[in-house]
Tab-separated table of C-alpha atoms in Angstrom:
chain	number	residue	atom	x	y	z
O	188	GLY	CA	97.610	158.527	27.588
O	189	LEU	CA	95.367	156.453	29.431
O	190	SER	CA	93.919	157.541	32.896
O	191	ALA	CA	91.509	155.474	35.215
O	192	SER	CA	89.695	156.779	38.277
O	193	ILE	CA	88.690	154.344	40.737
O	194	LYS	CA	86.260	155.150	43.573
O	195	ASN	CA	84.981	153.292	46.567
O	196	ILE	CA	87.347	150.768	46.947
O	197	SER	CA	87.656	148.870	50.503
O	198	VAL	CA	90.117	146.426	51.649
O	199	VAL	CA	89.422	144.110	54.270
O	200	GLU	CA	92.210	142.383	56.127
O	201	SER	CA	91.381	138.644	57.020
O	202	ASP	CA	93.546	136.085	58.742
O	203	LEU	CA	93.682	133.043	56.539
O	204	THR	CA	95.881	130.056	58.058
O	205	ALA	CA	96.709	127.134	55.864
O	206	SER	CA	98.263	124.066	57.110
O	207	ILE	CA	100.073	121.684	55.038
O	208	VAL	CA	100.473	118.058	56.639
O	209	SER	CA	103.537	116.113	55.280
O	210	THR	CA	102.874	112.473	55.177
O	211	THR	CA	105.406	110.054	54.752
O	212	ILE	CA	104.805	106.417	54.236
O	213	THR	CA	107.046	103.751	55.248
O	214	ALA	CA	106.791	100.380	53.968
O	215	SER	CA	108.577	96.887	54.197
O	216	VAL	CA	107.478	93.233	53.717
O	217	VAL	CA	108.453	90.444	56.086
O	218	PRO	CA	109.875	87.766	55.804
O	219	ASN	CA	111.691	88.613	52.720
O	220	PRO	CA	112.286	86.350	50.834
O	221	VAL	CA	108.429	85.126	51.390
O	222	PHE	CA	107.760	81.380	50.886
O	223	GLY	CA	103.785	81.616	51.434
O	224	ASN	CA	102.602	84.345	53.659
O	225	ALA	CA	103.716	87.697	54.060
O	226	ARG	CA	103.219	90.747	56.175
O	227	LEU	CA	103.182	94.253	54.691
O	228	LEU	CA	104.394	96.549	57.497
O	229	LEU	CA	103.055	100.219	57.025
O	230	LYS	CA	103.671	103.279	58.914
O	231	THR	CA	102.161	106.855	58.060
O	232	SER	CA	101.097	110.000	59.623
O	233	SER	CA	97.798	110.104	57.653
O	234	ASP	CA	94.580	108.720	58.156
O	235	LEU	CA	93.517	108.001	54.428
O	236	PRO	CA	92.940	104.605	53.214
O	237	PHE	CA	95.975	102.745	51.276
O	238	LYS	CA	96.045	101.233	47.921
O	239	ILE	CA	98.413	98.500	47.430
O	240	ILE	CA	99.530	97.017	44.253
O	241	ILE	CA	101.676	93.939	43.569
O	242	VAL	CA	103.832	94.037	40.555
O	243	ASP	CA	106.222	91.989	38.955
O	244	VAL	CA	109.592	93.142	37.559
O	245	LEU	CA	108.106	94.070	34.194
O	246	GLY	CA	105.171	96.059	35.550
O	247	LYS	CA	102.437	93.578	35.376
O	248	VAL	CA	99.671	93.815	38.029
O	249	HIS	CA	99.243	90.550	40.188
O	250	LYS	CA	97.372	92.034	43.248
O	251	ASN	CA	95.403	95.076	43.953
O	252	LEU	CA	94.515	95.602	47.736
O	253	PHE	CA	92.847	98.385	49.363
O	254	PHE	CA	93.558	98.747	53.275
O	255	LYS	CA	91.930	101.332	55.893
O	256	ASN	CA	94.592	102.979	57.702
O	257	ARG	CA	95.246	102.646	61.199
O	258	ARG	CA	98.390	104.990	61.321
O	259	ASP	CA	100.822	102.038	62.095
O	260	SER	CA	99.592	99.116	60.734
O	261	TYR	CA	99.943	95.798	59.070
O	262	LEU	CA	98.539	93.686	56.280
O	263	ASP	CA	99.020	89.849	55.978
O	264	PHE	CA	98.801	88.495	52.217
O	265	SER	CA	99.265	85.193	50.395
O	266	VAL	CA	101.656	84.933	47.677
O	267	ASN	CA	100.698	81.383	46.846
O	268	GLU	CA	99.368	82.254	43.299
O	269	LEU	CA	102.556	84.047	42.555
O	270	PRO	CA	105.239	82.485	40.684
O	271	SER	CA	109.010	82.687	42.198
O	272	GLY	CA	110.758	85.970	41.482
O	273	PRO	CA	111.392	89.651	42.600
O	274	TYR	CA	108.286	91.793	43.058
O	275	PHE	CA	107.566	95.322	43.993
O	276	ILE	CA	104.781	96.219	46.536
O	277	ILE	CA	103.289	99.890	45.775
O	278	VAL	CA	101.649	101.690	48.401
O	279	LYS	CA	99.567	104.927	47.506
O	280	GLN	CA	98.288	107.105	50.132
O	281	GLY	CA	96.487	110.188	48.868
O	282	SER	CA	99.178	111.750	46.585
O	283	GLU	CA	102.055	109.986	48.401
O	284	ARG	CA	103.672	106.969	47.274
O	285	THR	CA	106.427	104.404	48.070
O	286	THR	CA	107.476	101.147	46.854
O	287	ALA	CA	109.003	97.997	48.673
O	288	ARG	CA	110.787	95.011	46.879
O	289	PHE	CA	110.428	91.372	47.881
O	290	VAL	CA	111.103	88.155	46.490
O	291	VAL	CA	108.846	85.148	46.460
O	292	GLU	CA	110.677	81.602	46.601
O	293	LYS	CA	108.537	78.314	46.352
């Protein structure tokens, strides 16, 4: 058989505290449907910046926006260059992500 000898072991106890902050993002677009200019309403518990992507129903990216967060914030944007139809606005913040649907009407 195998035998092992262990000498001079010391165990140091330390108090480690880890905190996990759960961030939840909420996003909505007003007015909906949008005729020219829209406002993205954002709520989050994190201070990280937002990455905002506007895509159509086929997944084609139409806009990439970056936004420095102020926790409860809004971002005004124009849809004048977007054709009429449904779109999704994807909001990413750190590892969190949410999606809001809106419609452009001309």
